[in-house]
Coordinates of C-alpha atoms and ligand atoms in Angstrom, one line a residue:
X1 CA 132.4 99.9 68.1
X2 CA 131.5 100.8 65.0
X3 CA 133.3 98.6 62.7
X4 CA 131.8 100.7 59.4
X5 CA 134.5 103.0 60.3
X6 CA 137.6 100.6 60.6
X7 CA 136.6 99.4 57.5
X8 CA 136.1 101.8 55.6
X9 CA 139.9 103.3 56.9
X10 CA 141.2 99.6 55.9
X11 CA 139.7 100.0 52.4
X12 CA 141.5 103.6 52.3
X13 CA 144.8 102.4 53.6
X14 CA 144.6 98.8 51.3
X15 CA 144.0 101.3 48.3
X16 CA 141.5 98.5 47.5
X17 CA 140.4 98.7 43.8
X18 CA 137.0 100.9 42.7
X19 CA 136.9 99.0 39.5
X20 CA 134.2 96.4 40.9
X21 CA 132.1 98.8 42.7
X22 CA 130.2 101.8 42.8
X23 CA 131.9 104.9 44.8
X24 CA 130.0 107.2 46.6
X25 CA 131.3 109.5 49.1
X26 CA 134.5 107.9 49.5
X27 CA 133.1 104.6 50.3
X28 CA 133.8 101.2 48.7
X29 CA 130.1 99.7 47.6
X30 CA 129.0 96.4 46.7
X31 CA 127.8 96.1 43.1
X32 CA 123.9 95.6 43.2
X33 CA 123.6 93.0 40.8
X34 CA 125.4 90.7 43.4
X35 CA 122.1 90.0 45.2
X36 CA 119.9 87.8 43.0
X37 CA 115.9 88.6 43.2
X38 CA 114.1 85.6 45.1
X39 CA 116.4 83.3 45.5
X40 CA 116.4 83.2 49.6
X41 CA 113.5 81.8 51.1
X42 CA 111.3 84.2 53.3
X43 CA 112.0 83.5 56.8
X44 CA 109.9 84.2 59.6
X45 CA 111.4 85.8 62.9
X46 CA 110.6 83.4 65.5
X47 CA 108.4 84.4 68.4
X48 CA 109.7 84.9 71.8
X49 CA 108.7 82.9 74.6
X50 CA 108.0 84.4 78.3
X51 CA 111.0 83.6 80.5
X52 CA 108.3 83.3 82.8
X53 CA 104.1 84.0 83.2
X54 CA 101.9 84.0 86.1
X55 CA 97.7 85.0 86.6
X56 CA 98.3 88.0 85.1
X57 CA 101.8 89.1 83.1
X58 CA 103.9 87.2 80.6
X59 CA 107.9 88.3 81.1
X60 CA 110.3 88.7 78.6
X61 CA 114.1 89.7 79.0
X62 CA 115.8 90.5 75.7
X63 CA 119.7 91.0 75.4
X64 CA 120.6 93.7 72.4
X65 CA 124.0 93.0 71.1
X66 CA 126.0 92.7 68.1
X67 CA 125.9 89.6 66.2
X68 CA 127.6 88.6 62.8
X69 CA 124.6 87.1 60.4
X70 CA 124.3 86.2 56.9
X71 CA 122.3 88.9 54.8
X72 CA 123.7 88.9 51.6
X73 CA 125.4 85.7 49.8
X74 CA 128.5 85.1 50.5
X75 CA 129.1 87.7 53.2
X76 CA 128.8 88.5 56.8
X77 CA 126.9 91.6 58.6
X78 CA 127.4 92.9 62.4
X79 CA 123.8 94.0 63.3
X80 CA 122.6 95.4 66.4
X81 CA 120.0 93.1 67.4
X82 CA 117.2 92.7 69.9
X83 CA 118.7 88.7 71.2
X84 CA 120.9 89.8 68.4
X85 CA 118.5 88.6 65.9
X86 CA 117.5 90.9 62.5
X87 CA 114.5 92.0 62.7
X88 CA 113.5 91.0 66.8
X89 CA 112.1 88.4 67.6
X90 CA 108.6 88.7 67.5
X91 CA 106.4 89.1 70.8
X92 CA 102.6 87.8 71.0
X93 CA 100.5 89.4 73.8
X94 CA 96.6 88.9 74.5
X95 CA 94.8 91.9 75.3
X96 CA 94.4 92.5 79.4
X97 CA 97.6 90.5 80.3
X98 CA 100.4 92.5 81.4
X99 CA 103.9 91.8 79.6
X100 CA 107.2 92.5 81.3
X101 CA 110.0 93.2 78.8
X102 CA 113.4 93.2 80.7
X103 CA 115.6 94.7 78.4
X104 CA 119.6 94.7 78.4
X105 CA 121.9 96.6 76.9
X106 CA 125.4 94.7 75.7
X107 CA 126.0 97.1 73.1
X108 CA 128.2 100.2 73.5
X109 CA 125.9 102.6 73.1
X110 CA 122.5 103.8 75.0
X111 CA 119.5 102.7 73.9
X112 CA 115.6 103.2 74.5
X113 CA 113.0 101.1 73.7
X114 CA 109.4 102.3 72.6
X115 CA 106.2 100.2 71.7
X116 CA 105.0 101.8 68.7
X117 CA 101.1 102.1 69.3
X118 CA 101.6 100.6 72.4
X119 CA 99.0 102.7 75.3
X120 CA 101.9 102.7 77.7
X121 CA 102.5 104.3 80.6
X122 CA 105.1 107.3 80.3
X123 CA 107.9 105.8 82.2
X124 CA 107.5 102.8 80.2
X125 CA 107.1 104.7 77.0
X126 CA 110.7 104.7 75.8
X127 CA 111.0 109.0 75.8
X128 CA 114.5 109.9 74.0
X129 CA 116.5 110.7 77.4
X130 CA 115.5 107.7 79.4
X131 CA 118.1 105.8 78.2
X132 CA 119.7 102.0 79.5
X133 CA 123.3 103.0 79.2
X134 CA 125.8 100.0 78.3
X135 CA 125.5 97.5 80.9
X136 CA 122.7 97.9 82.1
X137 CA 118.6 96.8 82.5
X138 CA 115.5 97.9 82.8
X139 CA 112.2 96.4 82.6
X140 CA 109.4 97.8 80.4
X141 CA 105.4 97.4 81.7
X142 CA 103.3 97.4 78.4
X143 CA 99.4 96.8 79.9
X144 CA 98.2 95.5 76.7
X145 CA 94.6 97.0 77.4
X146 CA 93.6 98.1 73.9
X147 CA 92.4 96.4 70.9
X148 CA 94.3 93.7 68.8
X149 CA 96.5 95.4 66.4
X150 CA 100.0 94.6 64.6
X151 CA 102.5 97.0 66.8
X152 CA 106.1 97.5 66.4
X153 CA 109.2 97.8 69.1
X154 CA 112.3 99.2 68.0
X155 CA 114.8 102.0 69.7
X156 CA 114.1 105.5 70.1
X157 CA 117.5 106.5 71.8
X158 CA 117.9 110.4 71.5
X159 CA 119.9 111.6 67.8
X160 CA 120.7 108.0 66.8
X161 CA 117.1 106.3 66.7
X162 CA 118.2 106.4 62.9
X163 CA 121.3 104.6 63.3
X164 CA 120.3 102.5 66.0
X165 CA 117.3 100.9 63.6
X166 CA 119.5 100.7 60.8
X167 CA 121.9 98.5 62.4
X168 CA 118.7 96.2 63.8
X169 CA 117.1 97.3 66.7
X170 CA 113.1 96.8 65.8
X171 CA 110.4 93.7 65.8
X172 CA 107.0 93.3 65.9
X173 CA 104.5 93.2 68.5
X174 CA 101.2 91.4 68.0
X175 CA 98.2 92.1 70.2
X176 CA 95.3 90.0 69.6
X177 CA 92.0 89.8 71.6
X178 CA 88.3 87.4 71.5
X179 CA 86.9 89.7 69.0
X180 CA 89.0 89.4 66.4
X181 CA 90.3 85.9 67.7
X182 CA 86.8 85.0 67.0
X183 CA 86.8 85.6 63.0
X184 CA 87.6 83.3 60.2
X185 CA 90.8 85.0 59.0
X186 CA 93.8 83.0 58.1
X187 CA 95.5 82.0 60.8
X188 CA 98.7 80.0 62.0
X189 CA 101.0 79.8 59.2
X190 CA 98.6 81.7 56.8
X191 CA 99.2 84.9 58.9
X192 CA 102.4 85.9 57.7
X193 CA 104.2 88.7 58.7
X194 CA 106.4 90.9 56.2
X195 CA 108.8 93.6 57.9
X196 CA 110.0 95.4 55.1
X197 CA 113.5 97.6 55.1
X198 CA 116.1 98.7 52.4
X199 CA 119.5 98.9 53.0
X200 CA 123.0 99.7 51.6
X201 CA 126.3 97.6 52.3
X202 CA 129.6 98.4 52.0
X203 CA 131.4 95.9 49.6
X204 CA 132.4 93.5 53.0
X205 CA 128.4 93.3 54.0
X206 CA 128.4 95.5 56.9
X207 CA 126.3 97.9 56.9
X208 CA 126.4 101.6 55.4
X209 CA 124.5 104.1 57.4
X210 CA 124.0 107.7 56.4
X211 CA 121.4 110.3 57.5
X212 CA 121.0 111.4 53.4
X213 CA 122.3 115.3 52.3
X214 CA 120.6 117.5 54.8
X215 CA 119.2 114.6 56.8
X216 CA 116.6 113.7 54.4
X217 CA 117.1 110.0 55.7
X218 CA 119.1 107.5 55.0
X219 CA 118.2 105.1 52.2
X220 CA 119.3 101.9 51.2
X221 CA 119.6 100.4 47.2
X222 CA 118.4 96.7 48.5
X223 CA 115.0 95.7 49.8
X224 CA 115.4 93.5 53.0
X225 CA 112.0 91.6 53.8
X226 CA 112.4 90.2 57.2
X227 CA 115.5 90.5 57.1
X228 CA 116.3 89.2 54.1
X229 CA 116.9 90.7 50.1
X230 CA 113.7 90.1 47.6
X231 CA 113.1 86.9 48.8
X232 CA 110.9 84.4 48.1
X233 CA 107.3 82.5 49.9
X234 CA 106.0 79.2 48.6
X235 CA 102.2 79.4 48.8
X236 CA 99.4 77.1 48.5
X237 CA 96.2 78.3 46.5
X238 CA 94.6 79.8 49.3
X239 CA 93.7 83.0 51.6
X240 CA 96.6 84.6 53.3
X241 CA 97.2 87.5 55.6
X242 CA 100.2 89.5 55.8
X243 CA 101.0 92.0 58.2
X244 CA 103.1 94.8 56.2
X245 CA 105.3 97.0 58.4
X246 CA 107.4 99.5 56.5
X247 CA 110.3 99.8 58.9
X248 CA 112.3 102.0 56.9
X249 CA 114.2 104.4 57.9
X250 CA 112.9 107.2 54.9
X251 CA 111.3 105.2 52.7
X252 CA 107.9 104.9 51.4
X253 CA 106.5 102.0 49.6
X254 CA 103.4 101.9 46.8
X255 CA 102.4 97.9 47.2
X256 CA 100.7 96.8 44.4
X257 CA 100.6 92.8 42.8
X258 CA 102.2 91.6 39.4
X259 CA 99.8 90.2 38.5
X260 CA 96.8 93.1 38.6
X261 CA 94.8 91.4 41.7
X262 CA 93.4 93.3 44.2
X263 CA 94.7 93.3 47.8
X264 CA 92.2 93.2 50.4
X265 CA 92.9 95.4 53.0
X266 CA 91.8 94.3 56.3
X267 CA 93.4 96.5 59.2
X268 CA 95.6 99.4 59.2
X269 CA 98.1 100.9 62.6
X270 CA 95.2 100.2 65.0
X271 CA 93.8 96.9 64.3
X272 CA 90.8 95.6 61.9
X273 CA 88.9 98.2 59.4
X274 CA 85.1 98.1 59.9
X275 CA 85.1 96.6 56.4
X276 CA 87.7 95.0 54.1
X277 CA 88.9 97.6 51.3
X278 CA 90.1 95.9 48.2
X279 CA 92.6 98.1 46.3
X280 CA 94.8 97.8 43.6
X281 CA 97.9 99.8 45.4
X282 CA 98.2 100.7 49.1
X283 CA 101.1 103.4 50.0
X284 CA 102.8 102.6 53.3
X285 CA 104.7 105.1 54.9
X286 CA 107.4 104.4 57.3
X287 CA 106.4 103.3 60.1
X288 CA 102.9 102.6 59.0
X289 CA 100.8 99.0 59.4
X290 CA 98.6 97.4 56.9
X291 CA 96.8 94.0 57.1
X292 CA 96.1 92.5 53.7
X293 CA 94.9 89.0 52.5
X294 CA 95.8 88.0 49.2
X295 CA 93.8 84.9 47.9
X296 CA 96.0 82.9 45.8
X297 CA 93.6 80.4 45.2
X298 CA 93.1 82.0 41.3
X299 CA 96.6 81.1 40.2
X300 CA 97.3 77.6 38.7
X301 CA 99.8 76.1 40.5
X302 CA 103.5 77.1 38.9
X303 CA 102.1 80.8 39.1
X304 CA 104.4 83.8 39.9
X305 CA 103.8 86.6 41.6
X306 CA 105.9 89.6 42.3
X307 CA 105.0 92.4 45.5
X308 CA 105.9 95.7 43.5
X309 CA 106.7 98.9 45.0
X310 CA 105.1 101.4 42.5
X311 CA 107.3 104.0 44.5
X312 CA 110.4 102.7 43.2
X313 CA 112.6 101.9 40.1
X314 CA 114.4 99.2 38.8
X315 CA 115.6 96.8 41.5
X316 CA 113.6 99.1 44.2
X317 CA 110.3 98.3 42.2
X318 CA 110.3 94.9 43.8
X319 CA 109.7 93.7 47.3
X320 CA 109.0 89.7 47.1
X321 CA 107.8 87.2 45.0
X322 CA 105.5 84.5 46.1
X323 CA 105.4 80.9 44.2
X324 CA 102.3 79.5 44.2
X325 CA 103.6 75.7 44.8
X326 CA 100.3 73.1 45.7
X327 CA 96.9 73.1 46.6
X328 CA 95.7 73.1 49.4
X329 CA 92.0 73.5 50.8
X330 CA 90.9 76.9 52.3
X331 CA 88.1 77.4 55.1
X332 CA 89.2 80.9 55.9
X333 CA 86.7 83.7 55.3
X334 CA 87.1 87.4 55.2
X335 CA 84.0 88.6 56.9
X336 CA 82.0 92.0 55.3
X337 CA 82.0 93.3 58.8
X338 CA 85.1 93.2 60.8
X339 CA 84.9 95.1 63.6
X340 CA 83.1 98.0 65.0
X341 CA 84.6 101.3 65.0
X342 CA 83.0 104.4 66.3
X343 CA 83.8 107.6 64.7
X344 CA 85.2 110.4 67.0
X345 CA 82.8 113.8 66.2
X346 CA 84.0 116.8 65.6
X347 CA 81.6 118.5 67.3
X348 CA 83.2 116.5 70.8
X349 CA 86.3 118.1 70.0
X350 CA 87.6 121.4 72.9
X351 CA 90.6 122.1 71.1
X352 CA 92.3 122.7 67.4
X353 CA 95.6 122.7 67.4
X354 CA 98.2 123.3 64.5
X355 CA 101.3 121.8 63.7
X356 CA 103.6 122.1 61.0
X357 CA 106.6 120.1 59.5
X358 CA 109.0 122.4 58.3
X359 CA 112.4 123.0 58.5
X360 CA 115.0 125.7 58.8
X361 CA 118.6 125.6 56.9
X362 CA 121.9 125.8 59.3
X363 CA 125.1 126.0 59.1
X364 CA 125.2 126.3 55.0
X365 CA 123.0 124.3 53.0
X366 CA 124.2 121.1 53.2
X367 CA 122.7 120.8 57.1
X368 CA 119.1 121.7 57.9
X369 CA 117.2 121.4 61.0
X370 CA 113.7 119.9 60.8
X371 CA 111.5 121.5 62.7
X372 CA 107.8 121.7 64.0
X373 CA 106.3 125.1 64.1
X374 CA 110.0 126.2 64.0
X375 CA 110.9 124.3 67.0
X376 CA 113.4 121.8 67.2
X377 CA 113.1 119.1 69.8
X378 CA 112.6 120.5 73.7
X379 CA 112.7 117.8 75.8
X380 CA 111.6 119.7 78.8
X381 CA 109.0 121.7 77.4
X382 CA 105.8 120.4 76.2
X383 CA 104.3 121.6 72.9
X384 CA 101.0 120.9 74.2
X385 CA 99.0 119.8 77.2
X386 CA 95.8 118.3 76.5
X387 CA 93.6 117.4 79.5
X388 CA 93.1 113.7 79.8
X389 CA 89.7 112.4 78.2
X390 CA 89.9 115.5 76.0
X391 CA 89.1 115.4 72.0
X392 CA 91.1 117.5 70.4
X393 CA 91.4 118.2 66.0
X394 CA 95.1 118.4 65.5
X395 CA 96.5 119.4 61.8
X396 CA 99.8 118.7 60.5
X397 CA 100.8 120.9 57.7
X398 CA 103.6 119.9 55.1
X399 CA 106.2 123.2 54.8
X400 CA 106.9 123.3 51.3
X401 CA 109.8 126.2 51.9
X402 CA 113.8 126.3 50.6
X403 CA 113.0 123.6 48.0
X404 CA 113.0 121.0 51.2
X405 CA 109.4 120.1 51.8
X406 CA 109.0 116.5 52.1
X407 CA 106.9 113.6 53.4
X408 CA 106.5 113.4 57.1
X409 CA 105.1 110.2 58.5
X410 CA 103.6 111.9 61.5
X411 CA 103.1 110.2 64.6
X412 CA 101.5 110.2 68.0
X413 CA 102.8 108.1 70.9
X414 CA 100.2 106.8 73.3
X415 CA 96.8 107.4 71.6
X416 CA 95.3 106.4 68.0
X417 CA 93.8 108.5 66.3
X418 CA 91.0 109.1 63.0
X419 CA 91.9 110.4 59.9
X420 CA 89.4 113.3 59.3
X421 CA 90.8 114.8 56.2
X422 CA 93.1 115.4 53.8
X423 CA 93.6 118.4 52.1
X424 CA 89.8 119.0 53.0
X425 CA 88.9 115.7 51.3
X426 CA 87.8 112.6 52.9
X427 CA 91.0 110.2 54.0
X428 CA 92.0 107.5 51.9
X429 CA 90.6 104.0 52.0
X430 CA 93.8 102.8 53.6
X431 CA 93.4 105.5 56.5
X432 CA 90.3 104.6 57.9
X433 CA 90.0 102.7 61.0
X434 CA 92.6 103.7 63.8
X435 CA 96.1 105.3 63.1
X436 CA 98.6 105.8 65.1
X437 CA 100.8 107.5 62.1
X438 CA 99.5 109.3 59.3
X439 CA 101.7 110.5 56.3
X440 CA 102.0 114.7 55.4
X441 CA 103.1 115.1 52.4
X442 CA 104.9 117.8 50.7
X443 CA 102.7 121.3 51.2
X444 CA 99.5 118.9 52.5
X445 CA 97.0 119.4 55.0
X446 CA 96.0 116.7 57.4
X447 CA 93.5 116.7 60.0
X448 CA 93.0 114.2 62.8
X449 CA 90.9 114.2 65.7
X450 CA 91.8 112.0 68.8
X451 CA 91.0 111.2 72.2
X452 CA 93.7 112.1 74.9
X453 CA 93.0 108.8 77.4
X454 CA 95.4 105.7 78.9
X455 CA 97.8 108.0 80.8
X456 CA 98.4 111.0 82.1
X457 CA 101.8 112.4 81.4
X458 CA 105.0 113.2 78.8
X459 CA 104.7 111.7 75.2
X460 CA 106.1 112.6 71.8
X461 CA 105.0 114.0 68.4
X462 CA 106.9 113.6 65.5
X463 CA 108.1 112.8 62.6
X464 CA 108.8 108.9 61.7
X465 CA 111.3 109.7 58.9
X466 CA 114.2 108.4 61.3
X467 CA 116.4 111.3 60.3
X468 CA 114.0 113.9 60.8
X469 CA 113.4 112.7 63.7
X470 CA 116.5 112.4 65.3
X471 CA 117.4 116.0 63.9
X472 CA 114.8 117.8 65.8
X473 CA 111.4 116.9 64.0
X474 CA 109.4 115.9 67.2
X475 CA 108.3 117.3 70.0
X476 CA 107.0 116.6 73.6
X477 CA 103.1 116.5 74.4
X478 CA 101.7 116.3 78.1
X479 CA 98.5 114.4 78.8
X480 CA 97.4 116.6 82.0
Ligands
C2O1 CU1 107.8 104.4 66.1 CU2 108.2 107.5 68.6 O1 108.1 106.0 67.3
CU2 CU1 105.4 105.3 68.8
CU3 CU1 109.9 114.3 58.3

């Protein structure tokens, strides 16, 4: 099944030879320098076409199973992938048309799938213990009545989400609708998605999965961008928009450009800002959305420009590089308005309720369990039961106890939500609009307000730091 074991047994019984490679916790690693920085062309995961549509739903069936692709030069990598592909294909619904995803499971483990700011109904909502076992099908109803918004699908199978993600098991999921359809953004090939991951390898290419010292997350030593390491995008000197997911597994990004320009940040989790917010850097925690468009219409043709990750060092301080190649002619606008938002009030809001991200050691220190208001993960009991249509404030609080207070990416299934503060200041420029995760850092203080509506039934909190997550950091909400 897992053939990161068998391997790694071979390379113990062979007595293969460290000299090349790093060794870390017994494991044979490929040397880093191995990948060259954009080399690869940035490919684009293709989008999946309905098996079948009629007046009202599109249907999709998707096979996850193993496949052997090309990742890093030279080698090959069993994946776990949604069609088998690394990242999913992509899937492209219109809001108010019903899509049908009948999902199959060839691998050898259970798996769950879960549209990440997807309004779904609860038994199509992908909740830990309703899993496909090996073998088997079942068919996920996503309504697709909300606004247009970059969303995500990707497993959420009870203690191995992390693992399961790691070996492939996520795409993307665009919802678009006349309002934003309507607006003079770059379109077509000038919309560009960028799914960004890192990743370790052992020194055959398969993949190296481990949940970090204490489950602090397992992170990788090479940046995959769709799928790929540091590649590179030809671009003409013109307006583009990229949709940025971080997809990591516990790791956070700080984007910023080369070359000193500004990104124009255009959306966030839940769709379009009401404005675009140019900014120099834009953090993206895992699991979080941003829409930016970068003009590259000020570069001479020949120019280079790298996507840096402020949060990272040496070869994790890049992401991409785009080549600005020919000109080309732009009629794309980014409008000053770009969609209408109305702030939630506070003074709507029935209920404040506290949460906070902590986590308690076990077993000796090497092992913790994360927690939420000391709980680990019930599945049968709800942590809270807000009444549907409801406002309620929720704050997530940041532990900073035992030396292991860290970032949670917290997020809410079913509803979006409003940044009202952070650390009793105003939210971010990045955090305005509609969120659907939020990140809490270390000893911070977030509040959120939010709107209990779509559904009536059992959801999850939690945190998106795949390793927290699938050692006890969420818990169950009812929407009564
Ligand atoms: Cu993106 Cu509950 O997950
Ligand atoms: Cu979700
Ligand atoms: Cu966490």
């Amino acid at each position: 099944m897992l053939s990161i074991l068998s391997r790694r047994k071979f390379l113990i019984l062979a007595g293969a030879s460290a000299t090349d490679y790093t060794v870390a916790w017994g494991r044979q690693r490929r040397p880093r320098s191995l990948v060259p920085h954009f080399h690869i062309p940035l490919p684009i995961p293709s989008v999946l076409r309905p098996v079948r549509t009629d007046n009202t739903t599109d249907y999709y069936e998707i096979t996850q199973r193993e496949a052997e692709i090309g990742i890093l030069p030279g080698l090959r990598t069993q994946v776990w992938g949604y069609e088998g592909m690394f990242p999913g294909p992509t899937i492209k619904a219109r809001r108010g048309r019903i899509v049908v995803v009948r999902q199959t499971n060839s691998l050898a483990v259970p798996t769950v799938v879960h549209l990440h700011g997807g309004v779904t109904p609860p038994d199509s909502d992908g909740f830990p213990t309703d899993v496909i076992m090996p073998g088997q099908s079942k068919s996920y109803v996503y309504p697709n009545d909300q606004r247009a918004a970059t969303l995500w699908y990707h497993d959420h199978a009870m203690h191995h989400t992390g693992r399961n993600l790691y070996m492939g098991l996520a795409g993307l999921y665009l919802i678009e609708d006349d309002q934003e359809a309507a607006l003079p953004l770059p379109r077509g090939a000038h919309d560009v998605p960028l799914i960004i991951q890192d990743r370790r390898f052992e020194a055959d290419g398969s993949l190296a999965y481990e949940h970090g010292i204490g489950h602090r997350g397992a992170k990788g030593d090479t940046i995959l961008v769709n799928g790929v390491p540091w590649p590179r995008m030809e671009v003409a000197t013109r307006q583009y928009r990229f949709r940025i997911l971080n997809a990591s597994n516990a790791r956070i990004y700080r984007l910023t450009l080369s070359s000193g320009q500004r990104l124009v940040q255009i959306a966030t989790d839940g769709g379009l800002l009401p404005k675009p917010a140019p900014t120099r850097s834009l953090s993206l925690a895992m699991a979080e959305r941003v829409e930016v468009v970068i003009d590259f219409s000020i570069y001479p043709v020949g120019a280079q420009v790298v996507l840096q990750n402020l949060d990272g060092k040496g070869a994790m301080g890049e992401i991409m590089r785009f080549d600005v190649v020919r000109r080309e002619s732009d009629d794309a606008v980014v409008p000053e308005i770009l969609s209408d938002i109305e702030p939630l009030s506070e003074n709507a809001a029935l209920h404040t309720r506290e949460f906070i991200f902590g986590a308690k050691p076990k077993f000796g220190r090497l092992s913790v369990a994360w927690t939420i208001n000391g709980k680990q993960f019930e599945p049968d009991r709800p942590i809270a039961q807000p009444r549907y249509g409801d406002v309620e404030i929720w704050r997530f609080r940041s532990q900073r106890d035992f030396g292991l207070g860290m970032l949670h990416p917290v997020h809410l299934h079913l509803v979006n939500f409003q940044v009202l503060q952070r650390n009793g200041e105003p939210p971010l420029p990045h955090e305005l609009g509609w969120k659907d995760t939020v990140a809490v850092n270390r000893g911070e203080d977030v509040r959120i307000i939010v709107r209990f509506e779509g559904y009536r039934g059992r959801y999850l909190l939690h945190c998106h730091n795949l390793e927290h997550e699938d050692h006890h950091m969420m818990a169950r909400f009812d929407v009564s």
